[in-house]
Structure formats: structure tokens, C-alpha cells
Coordinates of C-alpha atoms and ligand atoms in Angstrom, one line a residue:
M1 CA 128.3 192.0 260.1
A2 CA 128.8 195.1 262.2
A3 CA 126.9 198.2 261.3
S4 CA 130.1 200.2 260.5
E5 CA 131.1 197.5 258.0
I6 CA 127.7 197.6 256.3
I7 CA 127.8 201.4 256.1
Q8 CA 131.0 201.3 254.0
F9 CA 128.9 199.8 251.2
D10 CA 126.2 202.5 251.5
K11 CA 128.1 205.1 249.5
P12 CA 129.0 205.3 245.8
Q13 CA 131.6 202.6 245.0
Q14 CA 134.6 203.5 242.9
I15 CA 134.1 200.5 240.6
D16 CA 130.6 201.9 239.8
L17 CA 131.8 205.5 239.4
D18 CA 134.6 204.4 237.1
K19 CA 132.2 203.0 234.5
C20 CA 131.2 206.6 233.5
V21 CA 133.3 207.8 230.6
H22 CA 131.6 211.3 230.6
C23 CA 130.4 210.9 227.1
G24 CA 127.1 212.7 227.8
L25 CA 124.9 210.4 225.8
C26 CA 122.6 210.2 228.7
L27 CA 121.9 213.9 228.9
N28 CA 118.9 214.0 226.6
A29 CA 117.3 211.2 228.5
C30 CA 117.4 213.1 231.8
P31 CA 114.2 215.0 232.7
T32 CA 115.9 217.4 235.1
Y33 CA 118.7 218.2 232.6
R34 CA 116.1 218.7 229.8
E35 CA 114.2 221.1 232.0
L36 CA 117.1 223.1 233.6
R37 CA 120.0 222.6 231.1
V38 CA 122.3 222.6 234.1
E39 CA 125.2 220.1 233.9
M40 CA 125.2 219.5 237.6
D41 CA 121.5 218.4 237.3
S42 CA 122.4 215.8 234.6
P43 CA 123.5 212.2 235.2
R44 CA 127.0 213.0 234.0
G45 CA 127.2 216.0 236.3
R46 CA 125.8 214.1 239.3
I47 CA 128.2 211.2 238.8
Y48 CA 131.1 213.8 238.6
Q49 CA 130.0 215.3 241.9
M50 CA 129.7 211.9 243.5
A51 CA 133.2 211.0 242.3
Q52 CA 134.6 214.3 243.8
V53 CA 133.0 213.5 247.1
S54 CA 134.2 209.9 247.0
S55 CA 137.8 211.0 246.3
G56 CA 137.7 213.6 249.1
A57 CA 138.2 216.5 246.6
A58 CA 134.8 217.9 247.6
Q59 CA 132.7 217.8 250.7
I60 CA 129.0 216.9 251.1
T61 CA 127.6 220.4 250.8
E62 CA 124.1 221.9 250.6
S63 CA 124.6 222.3 246.9
Y64 CA 125.6 218.7 246.4
I65 CA 122.6 217.5 248.4
E66 CA 120.3 219.7 246.3
H67 CA 121.6 218.2 243.0
I68 CA 121.4 214.7 244.2
E69 CA 117.9 215.1 245.7
L70 CA 116.6 216.8 242.5
C71 CA 117.3 213.6 240.6
L72 CA 114.1 211.6 240.1
A73 CA 116.0 208.3 240.3
C74 CA 114.0 207.5 237.2
R75 CA 117.0 205.6 235.6
G76 CA 116.3 207.0 232.2
C77 CA 120.0 207.6 232.0
E78 CA 120.7 203.9 232.6
T79 CA 118.8 202.9 229.5
A80 CA 120.7 205.6 227.5
C81 CA 124.1 204.8 228.8
P82 CA 126.3 202.7 226.5
S83 CA 128.9 202.0 229.2
G84 CA 126.6 200.1 231.5
V85 CA 126.6 202.7 234.4
Q86 CA 124.2 201.5 237.1
Y87 CA 123.1 205.0 237.9
G88 CA 120.2 203.9 240.1
R89 CA 122.6 202.1 242.4
L90 CA 124.9 205.1 242.5
V91 CA 122.2 207.7 243.4
E92 CA 120.7 205.4 246.1
A93 CA 124.2 205.0 247.6
A94 CA 124.8 208.7 247.4
R95 CA 121.6 209.4 249.3
A96 CA 122.5 206.8 251.9
E97 CA 125.9 208.5 252.4
I98 CA 124.2 211.9 252.7
E99 CA 121.8 210.6 255.3
A100 CA 124.7 209.1 257.3
V101 CA 126.6 212.3 257.5
I102 CA 124.1 215.1 257.8
Q103 CA 121.8 216.2 260.6
R104 CA 118.5 217.2 259.2
P105 CA 116.3 219.8 261.1
R106 CA 114.4 218.2 264.0
T107 CA 111.0 218.6 262.4
I108 CA 112.2 216.9 259.2
R109 CA 113.8 214.1 261.2
L110 CA 110.5 213.5 263.1
L111 CA 108.5 213.6 259.9
R112 CA 110.8 211.1 258.1
H113 CA 110.8 208.9 261.2
A114 CA 107.0 208.9 261.3
V115 CA 106.5 208.2 257.6
F116 CA 109.3 205.7 256.9
R117 CA 109.4 203.9 260.2
K118 CA 106.0 204.2 261.8
L119 CA 103.6 204.5 258.8
L120 CA 104.7 202.6 255.7
P121 CA 105.7 199.4 257.4
S122 CA 102.6 199.2 259.7
R123 CA 99.4 197.8 258.4
F124 CA 97.6 199.1 261.5
N125 CA 98.9 202.7 261.1
L126 CA 98.2 202.7 257.4
G127 CA 94.7 201.6 258.1
M128 CA 94.2 204.3 260.7
M129 CA 95.5 207.0 258.4
G130 CA 93.4 205.6 255.6
A131 CA 90.3 205.8 257.8
L132 CA 91.0 209.4 258.8
L133 CA 91.7 210.5 255.3
Y134 CA 88.6 208.7 254.0
L135 CA 86.5 210.6 256.6
Y136 CA 88.1 213.9 255.5
Q137 CA 87.4 213.1 251.8
A138 CA 83.9 211.5 252.1
S139 CA 82.4 213.8 254.8
G140 CA 82.5 216.9 252.6
L141 CA 85.3 218.5 254.7
K142 CA 87.7 218.3 251.8
R143 CA 85.2 220.0 249.4
L144 CA 84.7 222.7 252.1
V145 CA 88.4 223.3 252.4
Q146 CA 88.7 223.6 248.7
T147 CA 85.7 225.9 248.4
L148 CA 86.9 228.3 251.1
D149 CA 90.3 228.3 249.4
F150 CA 92.3 229.4 252.5
L151 CA 95.2 226.9 252.2
P152 CA 98.5 228.4 251.2
R153 CA 99.7 227.5 247.7
R154 CA 102.1 224.8 248.8
L155 CA 99.4 222.9 250.8
R156 CA 97.0 223.3 247.9
E157 CA 99.5 221.7 245.6
L158 CA 100.1 218.9 248.0
E159 CA 96.4 218.2 248.4
S160 CA 95.9 218.1 244.7
L161 CA 98.5 215.3 244.5
A162 CA 97.2 213.3 247.5
P163 CA 95.5 210.0 246.7
E164 CA 91.8 209.3 247.0
I165 CA 91.2 206.7 249.7
E166 CA 89.3 203.6 248.6
I167 CA 87.3 201.5 251.0
P168 CA 87.3 198.6 251.7
F169 CA 91.0 198.5 252.0
S170 CA 92.8 195.5 250.4
F171 CA 94.2 194.5 253.8
R172 CA 91.0 192.4 253.9
H173 CA 92.7 189.9 251.5
Y174 CA 95.7 189.4 253.8
G175 CA 96.1 185.9 255.1
K176 CA 93.7 184.5 252.4
V177 CA 94.3 182.0 249.6
L178 CA 92.0 182.8 246.7
Q179 CA 91.2 180.0 244.3
P180 CA 91.3 180.4 240.5
E181 CA 88.4 180.1 238.1
G182 CA 89.0 176.6 236.8
A183 CA 92.0 174.4 237.4
V184 CA 95.1 175.7 239.2
R185 CA 97.8 176.4 236.7
Y186 CA 100.0 178.5 238.9
R187 CA 100.4 179.2 242.6
V188 CA 101.4 182.9 243.1
A189 CA 101.7 185.3 246.0
L190 CA 100.5 188.9 245.7
L191 CA 102.6 191.7 247.2
G192 CA 100.0 194.3 248.1
G193 CA 102.3 197.3 248.7
C194 CA 101.9 199.8 251.5
V195 CA 99.9 202.9 250.7
A196 CA 98.4 201.0 247.7
N197 CA 96.3 199.0 250.2
I198 CA 94.3 202.1 251.1
S199 CA 94.6 204.2 248.0
F200 CA 94.7 201.6 245.2
A201 CA 92.6 198.9 246.9
R202 CA 90.4 198.5 243.7
L203 CA 93.6 198.0 241.7
N204 CA 94.7 195.2 244.0
D205 CA 91.2 193.7 243.7
A206 CA 91.4 193.8 239.9
T207 CA 94.9 192.2 240.0
I208 CA 93.6 189.3 242.1
R209 CA 90.6 188.8 239.7
V210 CA 92.7 188.9 236.6
L211 CA 95.2 186.4 238.0
R212 CA 92.3 184.1 239.1
K213 CA 90.9 184.4 235.6
N214 CA 94.2 183.1 234.4
G215 CA 94.4 180.0 236.5
C216 CA 96.3 181.4 239.4
E217 CA 95.7 180.4 243.0
V218 CA 96.5 183.8 244.7
S219 CA 97.9 183.9 248.2
V220 CA 98.2 187.1 250.1
P221 CA 100.6 186.3 252.9
A222 CA 99.7 188.2 256.1
A223 CA 103.3 188.7 257.3
Q224 CA 104.4 190.7 254.2
T225 CA 105.2 194.4 254.5
C226 CA 106.2 197.4 252.5
C227 CA 108.8 196.6 249.9
G228 CA 111.2 199.3 251.0
A229 CA 111.5 201.1 247.7
L230 CA 110.7 204.5 249.2
H231 CA 113.3 203.9 251.9
V232 CA 116.0 203.0 249.4
H233 CA 115.2 206.1 247.4
A234 CA 115.3 208.3 250.5
G235 CA 118.7 207.1 251.6
L236 CA 117.5 204.6 254.2
P237 CA 119.0 201.3 253.1
E238 CA 119.1 199.8 256.6
D239 CA 115.4 200.3 257.0
A240 CA 114.8 198.8 253.6
R241 CA 116.9 195.8 254.6
K242 CA 114.7 195.2 257.6
L243 CA 111.6 195.2 255.4
A244 CA 113.3 193.0 252.8
R245 CA 114.2 190.4 255.5
Q246 CA 110.6 190.4 256.7
N247 CA 109.2 189.9 253.2
I248 CA 111.7 187.1 252.5
D249 CA 110.7 185.3 255.7
A250 CA 107.0 185.8 254.8
L251 CA 107.1 184.6 251.2
L252 CA 110.2 182.7 250.2
D253 CA 109.2 179.3 251.7
G254 CA 105.7 179.4 250.2
N255 CA 106.7 177.3 247.2
F256 CA 105.2 179.9 244.9
D257 CA 105.7 180.0 241.1
A258 CA 105.9 183.8 241.2
L259 CA 105.7 186.7 243.6
I260 CA 103.5 189.2 241.9
T261 CA 103.5 193.0 242.2
N262 CA 101.4 195.5 240.2
A263 CA 103.7 198.4 241.0
G264 CA 106.7 199.0 238.7
G265 CA 108.5 200.9 241.5
C266 CA 108.0 198.2 244.0
G267 CA 109.0 195.5 241.6
S268 CA 112.3 197.2 240.8
T269 CA 113.3 197.2 244.4
L270 CA 112.0 193.7 245.1
K271 CA 114.1 192.4 242.2
E272 CA 117.1 194.1 243.7
Y273 CA 116.8 192.5 247.2
G274 CA 119.8 190.4 246.1
E275 CA 121.9 193.5 245.8
L276 CA 120.4 195.1 248.9
L277 CA 121.3 192.1 251.1
E278 CA 124.5 191.0 249.2
H279 CA 126.6 191.6 252.3
D280 CA 124.2 189.9 254.7
A281 CA 125.7 186.4 255.3
E282 CA 122.3 185.0 256.5
Y283 CA 120.1 186.5 253.8
A284 CA 122.2 187.0 250.7
E285 CA 121.4 183.7 249.0
K286 CA 117.7 183.9 250.1
A287 CA 117.5 187.4 248.8
R288 CA 118.8 186.3 245.4
R289 CA 116.2 183.5 245.2
F290 CA 113.5 185.8 246.3
S291 CA 114.4 188.4 243.6
M292 CA 114.4 185.6 240.9
L293 CA 110.8 184.8 241.8
V294 CA 109.5 188.4 241.7
K295 CA 107.5 189.2 238.6
D296 CA 105.7 192.4 237.6
V297 CA 102.1 191.4 236.9
N298 CA 102.5 192.5 233.2
E299 CA 105.6 190.4 232.8
F300 CA 103.9 187.4 234.4
L301 CA 100.7 187.6 232.4
A302 CA 102.5 188.2 229.1
S303 CA 104.6 185.1 229.7
I304 CA 101.7 182.7 230.1
D305 CA 98.9 181.6 227.8
L306 CA 96.5 184.4 228.5
N307 CA 92.8 183.6 229.0
P308 CA 91.4 184.8 225.6
N309 CA 87.8 185.1 226.8
M310 CA 87.6 188.8 226.7
Q311 CA 84.9 191.3 225.7
A312 CA 85.6 194.3 223.6
V313 CA 87.0 197.5 225.3
P314 CA 86.5 200.0 222.5
V315 CA 88.7 202.9 223.7
T316 CA 91.7 204.7 222.3
I317 CA 94.5 204.6 224.8
T318 CA 98.0 205.8 225.2
Y319 CA 100.6 204.0 227.3
Q320 CA 102.9 205.8 229.8
D321 CA 105.9 203.6 230.7
S322 CA 106.6 203.4 234.4
C323 CA 110.2 204.4 234.8
H324 CA 111.0 201.5 237.1
L325 CA 109.3 199.1 234.8
A326 CA 110.9 200.4 231.6
H327 CA 114.3 201.5 232.8
G328 CA 114.7 199.6 236.1
Q329 CA 113.3 196.2 235.0
R330 CA 113.6 196.7 231.2
I331 CA 110.0 195.7 230.6
R332 CA 108.4 197.6 227.8
S333 CA 106.7 195.0 225.5
A334 CA 104.8 193.0 228.1
P335 CA 102.2 195.7 228.9
R336 CA 101.8 196.5 225.2
K337 CA 101.3 192.9 224.4
L338 CA 98.6 192.6 227.0
L339 CA 96.9 195.8 225.7
A340 CA 97.0 194.4 222.1
A341 CA 95.2 191.3 223.3
I342 CA 92.1 193.3 224.4
P343 CA 89.6 193.3 221.5
K344 CA 88.9 196.7 220.0
L345 CA 91.3 198.6 222.2
E346 CA 93.4 201.0 220.1
L347 CA 96.9 201.9 221.4
R348 CA 98.3 205.3 220.2
E349 CA 101.9 205.7 221.3
M350 CA 102.8 209.2 222.6
T351 CA 106.2 210.7 222.0
R352 CA 108.7 209.9 224.8
S353 CA 106.4 207.6 226.7
D354 CA 109.4 206.5 228.7
L355 CA 110.3 210.0 230.0
C356 CA 109.3 210.4 233.7
C357 CA 106.0 212.0 234.5
G358 CA 107.4 213.5 237.6
S359 CA 105.8 211.1 240.1
A360 CA 108.9 209.3 241.3
G361 CA 107.7 208.0 244.7
I362 CA 107.3 211.0 247.0
Y363 CA 109.3 213.3 244.6
N364 CA 106.2 215.1 243.5
L365 CA 105.5 216.0 247.1
V366 CA 109.0 217.2 247.8
H367 CA 110.0 218.8 244.5
T368 CA 106.5 219.9 243.4
D369 CA 107.6 222.7 241.0
M370 CA 109.9 220.3 239.0
A371 CA 107.3 217.5 239.2
L372 CA 104.6 219.8 237.8
A373 CA 106.8 221.1 235.0
L374 CA 107.5 217.5 233.9
L375 CA 103.8 216.6 234.3
K376 CA 102.8 219.5 232.0
Q377 CA 105.2 218.3 229.3
K378 CA 103.9 214.7 229.7
M379 CA 100.3 215.9 229.4
D380 CA 101.2 217.8 226.2
C381 CA 102.4 214.5 224.7
V382 CA 99.3 212.7 226.0
N383 CA 96.9 215.3 224.6
A384 CA 98.6 215.2 221.2
T385 CA 97.6 211.5 220.8
G386 CA 93.9 212.3 221.3
A387 CA 93.5 209.1 223.4
A388 CA 90.7 208.9 225.8
V389 CA 92.5 206.8 228.3
I390 CA 96.1 206.8 229.7
A391 CA 97.3 203.4 230.7
T392 CA 100.2 202.8 232.9
A393 CA 101.7 200.1 235.2
N394 CA 102.5 201.8 238.5
P395 CA 100.1 203.4 241.1
G396 CA 102.4 206.4 241.7
C397 CA 102.3 207.2 237.9
M398 CA 98.5 206.8 238.0
L399 CA 98.2 209.4 240.8
Q400 CA 100.5 211.8 239.0
L401 CA 98.7 211.4 235.7
R402 CA 95.3 211.9 237.3
A403 CA 96.6 215.2 238.7
G404 CA 97.9 215.9 235.2
V405 CA 94.5 215.3 233.7
R406 CA 92.9 217.7 236.2
M407 CA 95.5 220.4 235.6
F408 CA 96.4 220.1 232.0
G409 CA 94.4 217.3 230.4
N410 CA 91.3 216.7 228.3
A411 CA 89.2 214.7 230.8
Q412 CA 91.1 211.5 230.0
K413 CA 90.7 208.5 232.2
V414 CA 93.7 206.9 233.9
A415 CA 93.9 203.1 234.3
H416 CA 96.4 200.4 235.1
V417 CA 96.9 197.8 232.4
V418 CA 95.4 195.3 234.8
E419 CA 92.3 197.3 235.2
L420 CA 91.8 197.3 231.4
L421 CA 92.2 193.6 231.4
D422 CA 89.8 193.3 234.3
Q423 CA 87.3 195.2 232.3
A424 CA 87.9 193.0 229.3
Y425 CA 87.1 190.1 231.6
G426 CA 83.7 191.7 232.4
E427 CA 84.3 193.6 235.7
E428 CA 83.2 197.1 234.6
H429 CA 82.1 198.2 238.1
S430 CA 85.6 198.4 239.5
L431 CA 87.1 200.6 236.8
T432 CA 87.9 204.2 236.3
V433 CA 87.1 203.7 232.6
V434 CA 83.6 204.2 231.4
V435 CA 83.0 202.3 228.2
P436 CA 79.9 203.0 226.0
K437 CA 77.6 200.0 225.9
A438 CA 77.2 200.0 222.1
V439 CA 80.3 198.7 220.3
Ligands
LIG501 S1 126.4 207.9 232.6 FE1 126.9 206.7 230.7 S2 126.0 207.9 229.1 FE2 126.1 209.3 230.9 S3 128.1 210.3 230.7 FE3 128.5 208.5 231.9 S4 129.1 206.9 230.5 FE4 128.2 208.6 229.2
LIG502 S1 117.8 209.0 237.3 FE1 116.5 210.3 235.9 S2 116.6 212.4 236.8 FE2 118.3 211.2 237.8 S3 120.1 211.6 236.5 FE3 119.2 209.7 235.7 S4 117.8 210.4 234.0 FE4 118.3 212.3 235.3

């Protein structure tokens, strides 16, 4: 299919826009509307603007771009909508259309090119960046920069949200097949992510251990790449399609029972490869089969007979839903079921656990003021529970919540559900959670 033919699908489609009946039932579920009380920053207002552009009644202006970009793409409105509006699909298409018609300043274009095309898809470049950042963080240079306090406010904010680098990187698992403890019950492949390989390497290790404890032979195919979620959210669907094809080629023919991800955001996009490649004659059917095999690690573990040989993890926790797990994939009970299986772990639900924490991919780096305002509200809800640990199911949320604890919290620990399971299976050394020895 010619590029021009493909591009006609990379804009909001009338059939999707027409589903909105402007009832407004989504407004209270929208973090940006709750914060600003501006109709144009609500789901209904954004859909109205998209429809105006689509019909030709309005142009793509700076104001339109601002309202579309301020959306977190958290899809809370999708859950709230009684008319079945696929808002995530709409906002991704609106962003793709914007990217196709505007010319960003040269520095921004170069930056986007470097991040989306050179860094995220490249294991080598991610490894190099990880090594440099690790030297900066481990050598004391970072502490010196913080002590001297000469960075402008914007850079200080960005630094506070930057991930800690974890060595050794989980790229070391690539190309390996790791055997389960005991008999093989399932053959699964792990999708390691992109930045997660250098900043959540211990989470990937924990995921592999927990899967092996549950009878999984875990393959980490070397030819896999970034899932493309950040590209889709940034209006770069063609880049995402290239990555999707590479992942399909790398994993589909492996005869796996499941393709596992520990990132709610990645899982949501991986499960939508079928839609992403629906107009690709060669890959459409493969993409649908691929998406059917993708399972979030919570979803997978909650669906099998879980290894019950766990030790107590006597902590009070509260669970923050990952938006793309709760709203994108409609998975809410699986992580809670896993947490309930851990002896002596007490779950205290916070109010509005499914309202976005402000992470949203790279949103917190681009719209830092809004992201921090949402994070402050989130931490107020967390603090009210009195829980010592915040559990979640997406690395991006973990980063944001760790920043939230530093800025607004009560020294809570932040852990992925899988890390808590890993601890229950006896791997305390890898965790961010410190559990008293006496039970
Ligand atoms: S997106 Fe759904 S809930 Fe929101 S105004 Fe439209 S129809 Fe109503
Ligand atoms: S995706 Fe989230 S931020 Fe965007 S309109 Fe929907 S609820 Fe609001």
C-alpha cells in the first residue's frame, strides 16, 4: 500500500467521531478537565475539536495542538463512556495528523528523531546512554550537581523525574532460554521493553524469576525491539508499524503460549498491533495473531494455578492502577488477585486508584506542571491510606510515584506487583521493599 493511502487512516475517522453523543459523562474521569475545568481540555471538548478539523470547519492551529497534546492519553474517558467511544484511537490519530501537517522547530525535530528513531529502537544506543547515565549517577557527579544547585528550575524538575540506571542491564538475557524450576508447564517469551532494560533491569529479572517459579520456560528473543507505544502516542504510527513488524517477525513463529510484558503501557500497544497494521496486507493477519498472544504478566499469572509456596510479606500496600492496564486493557482484578495471594500482605485501596498519576509515557517530561499537579493529588490519596508500599504494574508509573514519594510522600516504597511476588518467593535482595525479619 502506498504511503499516501496509509496516511489517510492516520487521522480521526468519522465513524469513530460519530460515536460521541456529547453527553459529558466522561468529564469527571478526565484528569486534565478535573484540574483545569476547561471544556476544550475534556474528552468531549477534544472530540469536538477533532470533528471540527475533520469536517474542515476548523484548521489545525496552535491552540488545537495544545489541547490535543495536553491530553494524557490515559483513556480514563473510554472506561467512563457509555457510547463506546474509542478515545485512545482518536487521540493517537489526531496526533498523527498533526505530525503529518505541521513543521516543528528544527531542534525539536532533531530531538524527536534522536529519541524515537535512534535511541528507543536501538539496543546498542540504549546501552551506551545507560552506561553514560550510570557513570553520571554513580560517580557522584549527580550529587555534586544537585548540591551546587545551579540548574534552572526546568532542568531540576526533569532530573528529579529521570530514572535511576540499574546495572547489569537486562539486555544480558537477550537470546537466552531460561528453564523453569520444575517441569515445563508453559513456554513464554518476555518482551523486555526499551528503556526498561537499563532503568528497570531488576524488574525484568524479577519477572523472569517469578515466571520460572511458575513453571514457565522463558525465552527472551534477541531480535525483539521497542514496542512502539511511545511512537504511537507521539503521533508517529509509521515508526510504530516498523517496530511492530520487527517484533512480529521476532516472536510470532516461536510457538509460545504467551508473549509476556510487565509494562501496562507496552501491553496496551502490543495488544493493538492488529489495529495498527490492519491495512497492511502482509502483516494484518499476523498482527492479529500476535496481539492475541500478548499477556500482561499480571493477567497471565492470575490465569494459571499460581505456585503457592510463598513466604509472608507483612506490609500494608495500596495499589495504583496503570491507566493502560485498567482502561486500555480492562485489567483490574488480576493484580489485586495476585496481591491477595501473598501471605500477610494487606491491601488498602486508595480513592480513585484508576485516575492517572501524571506519568503517561514522556508526558511528565513535556507537561511537567500538569504532571506534578496530578501527582500531588495522587500522593494525597496514597498518604490517606497509611500504606507503606505503593504497588503498581507499569514502570512509567513506578518512576512517577517514586518522584511523588520524594516530593509529597511519607517515605513509602514503590514496587511492581511482580516484585512483591518475587519477594514472596524468597528473593528479597532484588527489591525496593524492605520487610522486617520478624513476622
Ligand atoms: S466521549 Fe462518551 S462519555 Fe464523553 S461526551 Fe462523548 S459519548 Fe459522552
Ligand atoms: S485520555 Fe485521559 S486526559 Fe485524555 S481526554 Fe481522556 S481522560 Fe482526559
